[in-house]
């Protein structure tokens, strides 16, 4: 593949690298000549990665250990990893889907990225109308540490909240945060974007089908094209 996007030699870090959109993103980046570090709960098995790094994004200590193995300079970060909330509780879901992304961006990318860098998060159409509900989460953007974020959310979130509730909230947070960082980092020449996929045929498909009430319901409610998207169809605009 010709490297139209200038990825040759660029240091790219991809979370959720072992499956779905994250894996497809890694494969495209390798094909484009990037130096790719894959982060995931299990090995991705992708040929051509510079490193396959195990990480638990619900754990600050695990994230810190993973970034200790990464270069001091990062050109591109792809925050692909996420949980549907179908099989995980409220706190684990929200932490992986939002707190981990904000922590990585504020703690590591802020100092390891330079002009020309790029951050791309995978959000969701489930987080649409995020600006309407900003009162639910706007103040978490002022939290500067992992512990502050956890403490604030435990204070304001429902005690009986389930994982699927945290999924929607986390995606609204991520969309708001993307808009916030895009504005803040534009003067530094660092781009921050988010991709909002519709329903996609990834490893979480069965979980989303269960929550929607079956495959047909998932397609009719969340797949504008009348079918589930393929991971590569989401990875392509993400890489762009």
PDB file of C-alpha atoms in Angstrom, residues 10-13 35 37 50 53 64-77 104-105 107-115 117 188 190:
ATOM      1  CA  UNK A  10       5.667   7.121  12.823  1.00  0.00           C
ATOM      2  CA  UNK A  11       5.298   5.720  16.351  1.00  0.00           C
ATOM      3  CA  UNK A  12       1.673   4.644  16.772  1.00  0.00           C
ATOM      4  CA  UNK A  13       0.070   3.253  19.929  1.00  0.00           C
ATOM      5  CA  UNK A  35       6.037   1.553  14.043  1.00  0.00           C
ATOM      6  CA  UNK A  37       2.723  -0.804  19.573  1.00  0.00           C
ATOM      7  CA  UNK A  50       7.024  -3.491  17.318  1.00  0.00           C
ATOM      8  CA  UNK A  53       1.936  -5.146  25.403  1.00  0.00           C
ATOM      9  CA  UNK A  64       1.593   3.033  34.004  1.00  0.00           C
ATOM     10  CA  UNK A  65       3.510  -0.209  33.499  1.00  0.00           C
ATOM     11  CA  UNK A  66       2.489  -0.369  29.834  1.00  0.00           C
ATOM     12  CA  UNK A  67       3.565   3.216  29.128  1.00  0.00           C
ATOM     13  CA  UNK A  68       6.887   2.569  30.835  1.00  0.00           C
ATOM     14  CA  UNK A  69       7.560   0.192  27.914  1.00  0.00           C
ATOM     15  CA  UNK A  70       6.620   2.723  25.231  1.00  0.00           C
ATOM     16  CA  UNK A  71       8.890   5.309  23.575  1.00  0.00           C
ATOM     17  CA  UNK A  72       9.242   8.774  25.073  1.00  0.00           C
ATOM     18  CA  UNK A  73       7.908  10.191  21.811  1.00  0.00           C
ATOM     19  CA  UNK A  74       4.539   9.105  20.401  1.00  0.00           C
ATOM     20  CA  UNK A  75       3.246  10.393  17.055  1.00  0.00           C
ATOM     21  CA  UNK A  76      -0.245   8.893  17.040  1.00  0.00           C
ATOM     22  CA  UNK A  77      -2.494   7.391  19.684  1.00  0.00           C
ATOM     23  CA  UNK A 104      -3.535   8.478  29.143  1.00  0.00           C
ATOM     24  CA  UNK A 105      -4.092  11.733  27.290  1.00  0.00           C
ATOM     25  CA  UNK A 107      -0.689  12.075  31.879  1.00  0.00           C
ATOM     26  CA  UNK A 108       1.340  10.687  28.977  1.00  0.00           C
ATOM     27  CA  UNK A 109       0.348  12.121  25.616  1.00  0.00           C
ATOM     28  CA  UNK A 110       0.512  15.684  26.937  1.00  0.00           C
ATOM     29  CA  UNK A 111       4.280  15.316  27.348  1.00  0.00           C
ATOM     30  CA  UNK A 112       5.111  12.727  24.673  1.00  0.00           C
ATOM     31  CA  UNK A 113       3.410  14.342  21.675  1.00  0.00           C
ATOM     32  CA  UNK A 114       4.709  17.210  19.564  1.00  0.00           C
ATOM     33  CA  UNK A 115       3.405  19.318  16.691  1.00  0.00           C
ATOM     34  CA  UNK A 117       0.806  14.472  16.497  1.00  0.00           C
ATOM     35  CA  UNK A 188       0.219  22.962  19.656  1.00  0.00           C
ATOM     36  CA  UNK A 190      -1.894  18.250  17.701  1.00  0.00           C
TER      37      UNK A 190
END
